[in-house]
PDB file of N, CA and C and ligand atoms in Angstrom:
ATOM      1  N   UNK Q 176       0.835  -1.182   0.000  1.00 41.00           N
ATOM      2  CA  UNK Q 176       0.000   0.000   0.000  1.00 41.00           C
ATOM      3  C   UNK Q 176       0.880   1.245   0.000  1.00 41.00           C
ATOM      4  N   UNK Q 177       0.395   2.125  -0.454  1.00 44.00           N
ATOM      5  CA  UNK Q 177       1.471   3.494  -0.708  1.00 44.00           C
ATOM      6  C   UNK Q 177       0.240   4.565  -0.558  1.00 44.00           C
ATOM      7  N   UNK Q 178       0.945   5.935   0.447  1.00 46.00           N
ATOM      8  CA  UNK Q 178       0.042   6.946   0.123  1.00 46.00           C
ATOM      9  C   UNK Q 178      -0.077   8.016  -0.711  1.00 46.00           C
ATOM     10  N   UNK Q 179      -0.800   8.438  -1.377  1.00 46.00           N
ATOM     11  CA  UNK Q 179      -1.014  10.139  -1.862  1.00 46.00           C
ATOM     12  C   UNK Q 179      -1.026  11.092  -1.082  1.00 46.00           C
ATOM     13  N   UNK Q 180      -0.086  12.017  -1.143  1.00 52.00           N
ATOM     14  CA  UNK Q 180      -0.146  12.995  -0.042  1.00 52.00           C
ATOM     15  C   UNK Q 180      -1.249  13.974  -1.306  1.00 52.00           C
ATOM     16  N   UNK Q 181      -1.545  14.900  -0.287  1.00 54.00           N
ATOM     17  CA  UNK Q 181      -2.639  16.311  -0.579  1.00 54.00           C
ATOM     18  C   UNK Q 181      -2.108  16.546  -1.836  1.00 54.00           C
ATOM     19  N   UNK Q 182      -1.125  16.710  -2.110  1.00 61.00           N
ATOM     20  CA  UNK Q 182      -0.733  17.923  -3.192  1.00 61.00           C
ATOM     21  C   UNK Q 182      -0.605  17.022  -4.530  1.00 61.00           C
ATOM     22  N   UNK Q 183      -0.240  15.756  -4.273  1.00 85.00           N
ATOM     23  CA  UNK Q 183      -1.047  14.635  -5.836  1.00 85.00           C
ATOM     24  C   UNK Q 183      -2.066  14.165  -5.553  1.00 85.00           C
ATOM     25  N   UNK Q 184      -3.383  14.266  -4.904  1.00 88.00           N
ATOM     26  CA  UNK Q 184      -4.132  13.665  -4.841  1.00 88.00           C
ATOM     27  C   UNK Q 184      -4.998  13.563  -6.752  1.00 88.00           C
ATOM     28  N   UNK Q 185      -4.667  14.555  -7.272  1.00 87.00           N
ATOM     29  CA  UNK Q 185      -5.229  14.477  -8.805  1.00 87.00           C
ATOM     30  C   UNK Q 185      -4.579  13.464  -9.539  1.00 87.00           C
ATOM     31  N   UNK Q 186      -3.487  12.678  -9.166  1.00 91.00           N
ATOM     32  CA  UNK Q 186      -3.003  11.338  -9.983  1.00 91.00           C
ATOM     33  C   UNK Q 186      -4.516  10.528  -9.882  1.00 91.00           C
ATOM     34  N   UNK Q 187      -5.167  10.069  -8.959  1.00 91.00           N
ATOM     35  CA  UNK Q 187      -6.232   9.221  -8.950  1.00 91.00           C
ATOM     36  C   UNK Q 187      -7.493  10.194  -9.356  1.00 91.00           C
ATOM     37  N   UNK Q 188      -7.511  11.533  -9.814  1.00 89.00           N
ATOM     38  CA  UNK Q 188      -8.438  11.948 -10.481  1.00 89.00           C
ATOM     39  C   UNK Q 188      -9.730  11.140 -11.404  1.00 89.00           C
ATOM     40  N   UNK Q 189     -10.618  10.893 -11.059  1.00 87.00           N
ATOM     41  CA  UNK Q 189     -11.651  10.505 -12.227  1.00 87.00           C
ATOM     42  C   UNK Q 189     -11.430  10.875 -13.882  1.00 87.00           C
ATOM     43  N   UNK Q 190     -11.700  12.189 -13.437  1.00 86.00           N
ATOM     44  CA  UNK Q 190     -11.337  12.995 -14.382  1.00 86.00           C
ATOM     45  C   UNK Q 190     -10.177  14.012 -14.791  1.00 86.00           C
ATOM     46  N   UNK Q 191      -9.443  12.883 -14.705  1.00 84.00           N
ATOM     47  CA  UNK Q 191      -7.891  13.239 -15.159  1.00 84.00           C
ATOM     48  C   UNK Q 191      -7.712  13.204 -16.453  1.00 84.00           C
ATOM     49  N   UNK Q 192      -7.519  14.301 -16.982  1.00 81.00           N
ATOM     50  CA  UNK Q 192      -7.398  14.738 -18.711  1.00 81.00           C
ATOM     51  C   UNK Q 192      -8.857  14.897 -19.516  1.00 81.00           C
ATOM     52  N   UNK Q 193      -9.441  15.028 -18.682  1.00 75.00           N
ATOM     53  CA  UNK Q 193     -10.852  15.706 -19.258  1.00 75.00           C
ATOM     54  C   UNK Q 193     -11.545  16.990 -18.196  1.00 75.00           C
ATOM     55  N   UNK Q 194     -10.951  18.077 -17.686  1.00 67.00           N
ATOM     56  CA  UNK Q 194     -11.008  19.100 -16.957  1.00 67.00           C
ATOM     57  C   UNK Q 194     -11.971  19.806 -17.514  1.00 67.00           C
ATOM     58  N   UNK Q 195     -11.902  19.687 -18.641  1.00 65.00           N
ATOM     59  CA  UNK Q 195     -12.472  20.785 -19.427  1.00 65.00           C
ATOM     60  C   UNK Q 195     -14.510  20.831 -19.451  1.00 65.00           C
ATOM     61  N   UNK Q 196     -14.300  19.276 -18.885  1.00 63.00           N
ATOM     62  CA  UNK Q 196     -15.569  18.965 -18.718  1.00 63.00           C
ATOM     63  C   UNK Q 196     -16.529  18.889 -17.687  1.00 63.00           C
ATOM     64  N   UNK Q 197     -15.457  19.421 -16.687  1.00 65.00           N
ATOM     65  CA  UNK Q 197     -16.292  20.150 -15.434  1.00 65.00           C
ATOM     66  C   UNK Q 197     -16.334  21.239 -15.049  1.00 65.00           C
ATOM     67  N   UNK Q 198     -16.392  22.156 -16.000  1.00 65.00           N
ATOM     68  CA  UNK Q 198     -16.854  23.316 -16.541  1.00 65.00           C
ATOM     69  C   UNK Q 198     -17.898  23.860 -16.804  1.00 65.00           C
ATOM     70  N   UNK Q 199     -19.380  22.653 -17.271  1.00 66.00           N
ATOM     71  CA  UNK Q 199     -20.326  23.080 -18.147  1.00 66.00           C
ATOM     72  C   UNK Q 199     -20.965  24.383 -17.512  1.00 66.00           C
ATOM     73  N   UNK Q 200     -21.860  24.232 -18.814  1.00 69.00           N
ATOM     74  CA  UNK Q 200     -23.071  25.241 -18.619  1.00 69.00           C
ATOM     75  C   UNK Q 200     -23.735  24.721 -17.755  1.00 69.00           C
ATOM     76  N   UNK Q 201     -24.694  25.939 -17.137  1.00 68.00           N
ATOM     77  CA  UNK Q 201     -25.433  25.210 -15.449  1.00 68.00           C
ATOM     78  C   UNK Q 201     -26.338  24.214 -15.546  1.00 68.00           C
ATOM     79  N   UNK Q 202     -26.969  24.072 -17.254  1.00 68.00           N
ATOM     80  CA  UNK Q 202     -27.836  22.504 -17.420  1.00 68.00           C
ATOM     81  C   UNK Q 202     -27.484  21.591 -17.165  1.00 68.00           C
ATOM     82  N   UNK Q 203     -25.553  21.397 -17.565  1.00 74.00           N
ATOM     83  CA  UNK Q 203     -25.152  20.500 -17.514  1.00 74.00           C
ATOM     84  C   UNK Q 203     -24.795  19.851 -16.433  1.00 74.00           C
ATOM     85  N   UNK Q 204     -24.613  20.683 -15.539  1.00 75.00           N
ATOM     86  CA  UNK Q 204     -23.977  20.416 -14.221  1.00 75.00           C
ATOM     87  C   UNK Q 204     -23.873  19.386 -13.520  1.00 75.00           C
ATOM     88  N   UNK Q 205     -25.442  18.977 -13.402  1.00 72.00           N
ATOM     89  CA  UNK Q 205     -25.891  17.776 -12.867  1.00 72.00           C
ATOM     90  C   UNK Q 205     -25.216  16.412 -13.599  1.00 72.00           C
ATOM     91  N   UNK Q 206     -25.717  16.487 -14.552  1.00 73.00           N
ATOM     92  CA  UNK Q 206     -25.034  15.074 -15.691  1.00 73.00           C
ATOM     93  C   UNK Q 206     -23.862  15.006 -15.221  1.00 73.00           C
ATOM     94  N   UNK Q 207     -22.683  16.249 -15.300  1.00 75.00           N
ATOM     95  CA  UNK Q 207     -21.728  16.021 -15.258  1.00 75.00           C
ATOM     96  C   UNK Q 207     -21.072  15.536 -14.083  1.00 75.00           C
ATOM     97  N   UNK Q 208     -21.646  16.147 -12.778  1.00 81.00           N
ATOM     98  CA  UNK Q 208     -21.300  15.586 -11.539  1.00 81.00           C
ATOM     99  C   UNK Q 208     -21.111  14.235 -11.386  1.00 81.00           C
ATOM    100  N   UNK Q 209     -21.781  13.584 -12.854  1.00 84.00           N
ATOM    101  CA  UNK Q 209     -22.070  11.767 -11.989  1.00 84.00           C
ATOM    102  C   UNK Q 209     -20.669  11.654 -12.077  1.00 84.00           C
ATOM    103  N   UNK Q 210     -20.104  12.092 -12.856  1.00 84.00           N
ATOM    104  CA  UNK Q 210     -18.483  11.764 -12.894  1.00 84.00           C
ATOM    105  C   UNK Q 210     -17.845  11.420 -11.624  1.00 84.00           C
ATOM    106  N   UNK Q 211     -18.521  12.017 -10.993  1.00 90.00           N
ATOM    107  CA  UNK Q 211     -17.467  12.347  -9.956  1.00 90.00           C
ATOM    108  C   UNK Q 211     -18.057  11.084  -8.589  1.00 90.00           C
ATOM    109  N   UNK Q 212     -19.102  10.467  -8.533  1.00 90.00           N
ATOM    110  CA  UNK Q 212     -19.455   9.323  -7.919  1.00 90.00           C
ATOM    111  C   UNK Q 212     -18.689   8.176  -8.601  1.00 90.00           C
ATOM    112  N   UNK Q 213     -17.987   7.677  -7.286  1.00 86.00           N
ATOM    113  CA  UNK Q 213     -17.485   6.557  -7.302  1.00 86.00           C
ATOM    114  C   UNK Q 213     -15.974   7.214  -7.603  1.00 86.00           C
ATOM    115  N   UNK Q 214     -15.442   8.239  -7.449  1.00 92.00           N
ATOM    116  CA  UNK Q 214     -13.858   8.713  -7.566  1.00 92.00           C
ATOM    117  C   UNK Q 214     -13.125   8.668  -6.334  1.00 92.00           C
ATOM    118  N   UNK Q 215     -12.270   8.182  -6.496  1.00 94.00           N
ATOM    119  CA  UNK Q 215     -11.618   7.561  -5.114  1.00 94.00           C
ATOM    120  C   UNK Q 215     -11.180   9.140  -4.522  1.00 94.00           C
ATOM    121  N   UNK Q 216     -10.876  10.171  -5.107  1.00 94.00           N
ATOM    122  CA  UNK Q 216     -10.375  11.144  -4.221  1.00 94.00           C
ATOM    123  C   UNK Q 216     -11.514  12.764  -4.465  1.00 94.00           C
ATOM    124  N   UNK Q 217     -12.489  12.126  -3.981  1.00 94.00           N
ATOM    125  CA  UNK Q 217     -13.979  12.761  -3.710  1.00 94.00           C
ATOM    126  C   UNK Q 217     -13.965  13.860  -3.191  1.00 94.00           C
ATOM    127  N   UNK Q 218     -13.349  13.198  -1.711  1.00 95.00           N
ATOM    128  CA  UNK Q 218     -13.867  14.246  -0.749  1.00 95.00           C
ATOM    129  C   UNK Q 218     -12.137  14.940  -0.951  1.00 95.00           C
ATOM    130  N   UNK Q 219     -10.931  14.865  -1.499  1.00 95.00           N
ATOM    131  CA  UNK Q 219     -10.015  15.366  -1.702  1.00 95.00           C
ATOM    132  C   UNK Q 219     -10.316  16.767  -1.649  1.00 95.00           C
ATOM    133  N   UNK Q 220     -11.006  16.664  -3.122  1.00 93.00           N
ATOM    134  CA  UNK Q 220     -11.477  17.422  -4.370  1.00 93.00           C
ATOM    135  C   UNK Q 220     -12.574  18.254  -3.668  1.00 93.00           C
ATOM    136  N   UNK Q 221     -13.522  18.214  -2.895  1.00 95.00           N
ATOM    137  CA  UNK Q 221     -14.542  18.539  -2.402  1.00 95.00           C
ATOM    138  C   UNK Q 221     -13.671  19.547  -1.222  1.00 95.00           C
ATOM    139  N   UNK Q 222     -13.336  19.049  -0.235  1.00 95.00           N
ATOM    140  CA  UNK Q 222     -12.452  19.641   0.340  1.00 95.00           C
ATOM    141  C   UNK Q 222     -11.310  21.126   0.046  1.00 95.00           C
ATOM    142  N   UNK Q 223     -10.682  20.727  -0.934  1.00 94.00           N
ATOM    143  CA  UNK Q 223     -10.074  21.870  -1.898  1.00 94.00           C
ATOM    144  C   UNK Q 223     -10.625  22.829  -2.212  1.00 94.00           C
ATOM    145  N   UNK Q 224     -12.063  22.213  -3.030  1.00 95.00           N
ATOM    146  CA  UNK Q 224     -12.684  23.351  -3.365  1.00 95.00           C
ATOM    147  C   UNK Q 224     -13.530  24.404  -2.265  1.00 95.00           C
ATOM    148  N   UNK Q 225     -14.116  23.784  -1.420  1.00 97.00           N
ATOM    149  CA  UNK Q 225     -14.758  24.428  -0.354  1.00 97.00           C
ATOM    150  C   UNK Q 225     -13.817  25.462   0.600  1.00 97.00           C
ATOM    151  N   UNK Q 226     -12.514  24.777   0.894  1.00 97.00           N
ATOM    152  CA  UNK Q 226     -11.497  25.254   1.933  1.00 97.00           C
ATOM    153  C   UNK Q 226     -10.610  26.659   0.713  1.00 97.00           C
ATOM    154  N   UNK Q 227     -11.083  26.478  -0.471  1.00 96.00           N
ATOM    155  CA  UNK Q 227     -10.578  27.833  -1.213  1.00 96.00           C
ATOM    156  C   UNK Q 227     -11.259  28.387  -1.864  1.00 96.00           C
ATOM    157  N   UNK Q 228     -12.961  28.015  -1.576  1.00 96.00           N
ATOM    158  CA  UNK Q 228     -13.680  28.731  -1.866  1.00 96.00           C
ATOM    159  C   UNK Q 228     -13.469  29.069  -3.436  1.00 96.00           C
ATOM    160  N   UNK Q 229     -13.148  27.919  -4.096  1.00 93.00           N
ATOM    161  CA  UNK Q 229     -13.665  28.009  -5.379  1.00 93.00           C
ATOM    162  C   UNK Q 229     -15.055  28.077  -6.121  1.00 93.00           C
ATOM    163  N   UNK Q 230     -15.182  29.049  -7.029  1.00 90.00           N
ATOM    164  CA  UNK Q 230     -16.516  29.354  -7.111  1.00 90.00           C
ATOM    165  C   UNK Q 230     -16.925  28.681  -8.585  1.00 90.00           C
ATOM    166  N   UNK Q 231     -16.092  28.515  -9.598  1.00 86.00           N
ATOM    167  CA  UNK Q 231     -16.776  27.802 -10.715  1.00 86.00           C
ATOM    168  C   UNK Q 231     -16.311  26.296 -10.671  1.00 86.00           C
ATOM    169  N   UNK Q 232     -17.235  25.566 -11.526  1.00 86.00           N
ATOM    170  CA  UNK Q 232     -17.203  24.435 -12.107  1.00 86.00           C
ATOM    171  C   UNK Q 232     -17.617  23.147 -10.789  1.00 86.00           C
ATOM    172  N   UNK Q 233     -17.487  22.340 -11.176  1.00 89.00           N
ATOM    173  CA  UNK Q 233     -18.180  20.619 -10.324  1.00 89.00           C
ATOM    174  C   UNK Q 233     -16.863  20.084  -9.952  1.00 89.00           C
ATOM    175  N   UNK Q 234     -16.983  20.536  -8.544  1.00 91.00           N
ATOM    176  CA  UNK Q 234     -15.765  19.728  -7.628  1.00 91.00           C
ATOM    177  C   UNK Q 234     -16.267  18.356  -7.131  1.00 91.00           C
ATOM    178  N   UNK Q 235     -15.620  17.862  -6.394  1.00 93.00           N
ATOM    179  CA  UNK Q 235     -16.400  16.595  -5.600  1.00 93.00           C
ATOM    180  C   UNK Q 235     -17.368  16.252  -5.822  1.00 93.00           C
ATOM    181  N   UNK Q 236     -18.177  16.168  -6.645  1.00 93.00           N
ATOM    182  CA  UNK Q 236     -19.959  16.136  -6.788  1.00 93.00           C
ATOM    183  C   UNK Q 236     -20.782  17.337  -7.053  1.00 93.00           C
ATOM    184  N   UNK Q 237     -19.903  18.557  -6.325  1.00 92.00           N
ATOM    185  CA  UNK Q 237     -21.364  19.283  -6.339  1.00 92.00           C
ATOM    186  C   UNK Q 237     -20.921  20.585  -6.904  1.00 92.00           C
ATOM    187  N   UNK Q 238     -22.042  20.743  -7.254  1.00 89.00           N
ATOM    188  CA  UNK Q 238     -22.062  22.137  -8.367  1.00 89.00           C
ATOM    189  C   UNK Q 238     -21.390  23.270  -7.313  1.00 89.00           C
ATOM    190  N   UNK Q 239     -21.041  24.784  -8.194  1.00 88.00           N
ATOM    191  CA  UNK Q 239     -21.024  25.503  -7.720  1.00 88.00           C
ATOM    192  C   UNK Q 239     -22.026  26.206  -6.661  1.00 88.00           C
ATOM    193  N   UNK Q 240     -23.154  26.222  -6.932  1.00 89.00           N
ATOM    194  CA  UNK Q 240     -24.628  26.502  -6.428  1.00 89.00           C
ATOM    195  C   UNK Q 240     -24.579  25.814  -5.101  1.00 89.00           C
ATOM    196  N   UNK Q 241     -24.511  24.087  -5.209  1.00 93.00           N
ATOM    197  CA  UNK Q 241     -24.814  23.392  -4.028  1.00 93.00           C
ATOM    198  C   UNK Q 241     -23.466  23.866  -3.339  1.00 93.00           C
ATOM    199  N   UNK Q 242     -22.332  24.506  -3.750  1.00 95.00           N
ATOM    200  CA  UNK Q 242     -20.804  24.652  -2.329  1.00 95.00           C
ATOM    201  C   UNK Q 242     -21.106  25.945  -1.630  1.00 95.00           C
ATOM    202  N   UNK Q 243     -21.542  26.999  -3.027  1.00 97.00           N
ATOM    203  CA  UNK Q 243     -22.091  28.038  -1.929  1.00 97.00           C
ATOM    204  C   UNK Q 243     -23.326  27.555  -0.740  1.00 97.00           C
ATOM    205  N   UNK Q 244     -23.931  27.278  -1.144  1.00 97.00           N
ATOM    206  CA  UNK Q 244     -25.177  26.558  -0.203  1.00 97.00           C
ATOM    207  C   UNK Q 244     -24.439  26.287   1.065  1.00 97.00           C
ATOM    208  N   UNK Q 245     -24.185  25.206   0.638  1.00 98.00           N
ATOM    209  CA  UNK Q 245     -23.706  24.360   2.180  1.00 98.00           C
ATOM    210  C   UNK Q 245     -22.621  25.355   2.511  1.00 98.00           C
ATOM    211  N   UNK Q 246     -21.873  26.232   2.125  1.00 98.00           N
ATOM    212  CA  UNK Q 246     -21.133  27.160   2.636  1.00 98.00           C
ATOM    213  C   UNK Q 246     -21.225  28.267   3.805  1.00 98.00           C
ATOM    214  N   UNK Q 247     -22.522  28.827   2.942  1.00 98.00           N
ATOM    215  CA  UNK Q 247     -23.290  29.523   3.856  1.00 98.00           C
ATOM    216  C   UNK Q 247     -24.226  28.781   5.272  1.00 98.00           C
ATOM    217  N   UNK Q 248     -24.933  27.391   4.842  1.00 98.00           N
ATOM    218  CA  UNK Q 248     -25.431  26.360   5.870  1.00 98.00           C
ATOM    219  C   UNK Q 248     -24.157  25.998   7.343  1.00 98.00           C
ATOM    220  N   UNK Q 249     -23.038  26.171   6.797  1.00 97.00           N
ATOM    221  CA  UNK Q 249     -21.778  26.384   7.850  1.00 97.00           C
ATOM    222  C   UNK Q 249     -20.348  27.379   7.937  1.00 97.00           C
ATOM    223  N   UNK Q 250     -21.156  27.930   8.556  1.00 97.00           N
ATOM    224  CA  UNK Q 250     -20.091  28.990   8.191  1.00 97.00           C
ATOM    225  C   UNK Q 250     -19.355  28.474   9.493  1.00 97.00           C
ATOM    226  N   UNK Q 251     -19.390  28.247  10.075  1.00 97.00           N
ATOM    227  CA  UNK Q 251     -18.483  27.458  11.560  1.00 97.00           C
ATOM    228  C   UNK Q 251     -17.544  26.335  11.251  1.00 97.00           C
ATOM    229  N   UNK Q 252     -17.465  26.044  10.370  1.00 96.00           N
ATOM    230  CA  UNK Q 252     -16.404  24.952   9.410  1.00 96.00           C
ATOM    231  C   UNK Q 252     -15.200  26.128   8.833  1.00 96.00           C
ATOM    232  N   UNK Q 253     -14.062  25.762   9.666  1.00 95.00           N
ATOM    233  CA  UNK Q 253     -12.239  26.486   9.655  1.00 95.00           C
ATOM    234  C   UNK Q 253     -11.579  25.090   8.874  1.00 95.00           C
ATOM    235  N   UNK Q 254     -12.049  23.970   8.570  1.00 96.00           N
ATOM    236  CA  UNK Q 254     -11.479  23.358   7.269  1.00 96.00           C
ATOM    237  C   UNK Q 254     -12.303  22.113   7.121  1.00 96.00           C
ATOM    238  N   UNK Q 255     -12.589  22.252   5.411  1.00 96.00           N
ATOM    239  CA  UNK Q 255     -13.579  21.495   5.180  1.00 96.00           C
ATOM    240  C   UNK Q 255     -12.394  20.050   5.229  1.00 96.00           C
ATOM    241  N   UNK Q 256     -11.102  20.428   4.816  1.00 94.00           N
ATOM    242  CA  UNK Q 256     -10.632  18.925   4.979  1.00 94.00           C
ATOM    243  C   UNK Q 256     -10.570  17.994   6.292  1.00 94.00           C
ATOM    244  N   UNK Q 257     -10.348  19.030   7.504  1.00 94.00           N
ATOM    245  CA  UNK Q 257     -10.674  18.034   8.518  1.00 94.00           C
ATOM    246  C   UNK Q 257     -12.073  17.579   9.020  1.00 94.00           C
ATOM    247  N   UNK Q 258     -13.062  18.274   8.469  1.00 95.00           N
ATOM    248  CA  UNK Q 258     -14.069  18.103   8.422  1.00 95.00           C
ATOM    249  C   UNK Q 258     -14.314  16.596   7.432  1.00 95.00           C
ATOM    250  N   UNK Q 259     -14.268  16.404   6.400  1.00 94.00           N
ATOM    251  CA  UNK Q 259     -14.528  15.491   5.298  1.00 94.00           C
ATOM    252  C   UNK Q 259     -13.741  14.431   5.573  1.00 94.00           C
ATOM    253  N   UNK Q 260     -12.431  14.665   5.445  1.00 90.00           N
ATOM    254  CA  UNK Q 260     -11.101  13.444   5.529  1.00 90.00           C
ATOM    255  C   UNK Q 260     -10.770  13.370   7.070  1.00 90.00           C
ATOM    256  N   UNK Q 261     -11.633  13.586   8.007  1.00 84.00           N
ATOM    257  CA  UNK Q 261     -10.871  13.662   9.632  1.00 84.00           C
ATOM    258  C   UNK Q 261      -9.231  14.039   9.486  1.00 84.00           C
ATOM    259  N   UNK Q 262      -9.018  14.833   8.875  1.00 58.00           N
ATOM    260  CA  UNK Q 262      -8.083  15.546   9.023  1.00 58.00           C
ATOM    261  C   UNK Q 262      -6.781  14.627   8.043  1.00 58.00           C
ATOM    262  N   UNK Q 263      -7.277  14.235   7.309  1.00 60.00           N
ATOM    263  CA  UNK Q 263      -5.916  13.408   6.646  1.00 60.00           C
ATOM    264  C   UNK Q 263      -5.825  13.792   5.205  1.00 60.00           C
ATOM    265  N   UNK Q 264      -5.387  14.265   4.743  1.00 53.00           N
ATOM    266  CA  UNK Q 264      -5.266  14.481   3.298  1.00 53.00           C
ATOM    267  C   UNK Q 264      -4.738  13.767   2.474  1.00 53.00           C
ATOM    268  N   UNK Q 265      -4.452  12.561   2.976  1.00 50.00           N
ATOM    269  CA  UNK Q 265      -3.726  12.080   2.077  1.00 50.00           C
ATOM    270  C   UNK Q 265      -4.892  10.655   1.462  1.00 50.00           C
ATOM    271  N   UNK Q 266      -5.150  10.210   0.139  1.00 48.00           N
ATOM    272  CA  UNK Q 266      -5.606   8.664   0.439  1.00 48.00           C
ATOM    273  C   UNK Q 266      -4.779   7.381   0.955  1.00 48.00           C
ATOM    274  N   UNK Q 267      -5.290   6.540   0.705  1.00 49.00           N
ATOM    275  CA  UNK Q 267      -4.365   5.342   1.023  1.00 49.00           C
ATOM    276  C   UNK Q 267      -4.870   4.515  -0.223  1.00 49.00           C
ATOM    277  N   UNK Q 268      -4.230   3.500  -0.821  1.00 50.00           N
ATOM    278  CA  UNK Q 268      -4.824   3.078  -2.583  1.00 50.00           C
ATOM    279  C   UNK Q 268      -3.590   1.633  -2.695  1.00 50.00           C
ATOM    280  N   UNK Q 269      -3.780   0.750  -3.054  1.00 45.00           N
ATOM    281  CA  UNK Q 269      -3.474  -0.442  -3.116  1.00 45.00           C
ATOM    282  C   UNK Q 269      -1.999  -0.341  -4.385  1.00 45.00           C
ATOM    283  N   UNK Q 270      -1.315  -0.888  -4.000  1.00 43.00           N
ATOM    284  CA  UNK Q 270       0.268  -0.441  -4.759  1.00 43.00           C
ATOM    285  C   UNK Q 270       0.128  -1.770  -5.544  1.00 43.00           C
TER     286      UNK Q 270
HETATM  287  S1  SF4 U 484     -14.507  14.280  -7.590  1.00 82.69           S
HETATM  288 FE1  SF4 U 484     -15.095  14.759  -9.698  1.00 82.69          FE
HETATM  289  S2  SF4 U 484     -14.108  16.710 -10.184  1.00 82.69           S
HETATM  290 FE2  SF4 U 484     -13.121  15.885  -8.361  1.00 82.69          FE
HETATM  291  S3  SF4 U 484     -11.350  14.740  -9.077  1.00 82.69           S
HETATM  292 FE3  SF4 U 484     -13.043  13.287  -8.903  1.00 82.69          FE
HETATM  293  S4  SF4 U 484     -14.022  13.221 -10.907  1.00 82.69           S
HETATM  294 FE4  SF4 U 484     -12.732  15.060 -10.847  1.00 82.69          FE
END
């Protein structure tokens, strides 16, 4: 077993070399999220985006729309990664 620290967690990306596609227009959003069920570094990605308050495109699952949401639903959350990953950033993934 070998770990991913934080800062490669995008080697196990789902959508590694297709970026461009979690981008869409806001119809798409939804469709496109399924991508992201069943990606081993989910809550990585989810995490990242919330803890830097990225505002476009489909992180972890959820649209821009749903991060502001739950953003504002906690504003008492000082890091979504220890929140999501109990504080570990790194995965763990079968060598
Ligand atoms: S959760 Fe979705 S956007 Fe994030 S790395 Fe995985 S596939 Fe890509």
């Amino acid at each position: 077993m070998s770990v991913i620290t934080h800062a490669d967690w995008t080697i196990d990306a789902k959508c590694r070399g297709m970026e461009d596609a979690l981008f869409p227009e806001a119809s798409e959003q939804k469709r496109v999220r399924q991508l992201c069920m069943g990606c081993p570094v989910r809550m990585n990605c989810l995490s990242e985006a919330l803890d830097n308050r990225i505002e476009w495109g489909v992180w972890g699952g959820m649209t821009e729309r749903e991060r502001r949401q739950l953003l504002r639903q906690r504003p008492d959350v000082s890091s979504w990664a220890d929140l999501l990953m109990g504080g570990q950033r790194s995965v763990e993934r079968a060598a």
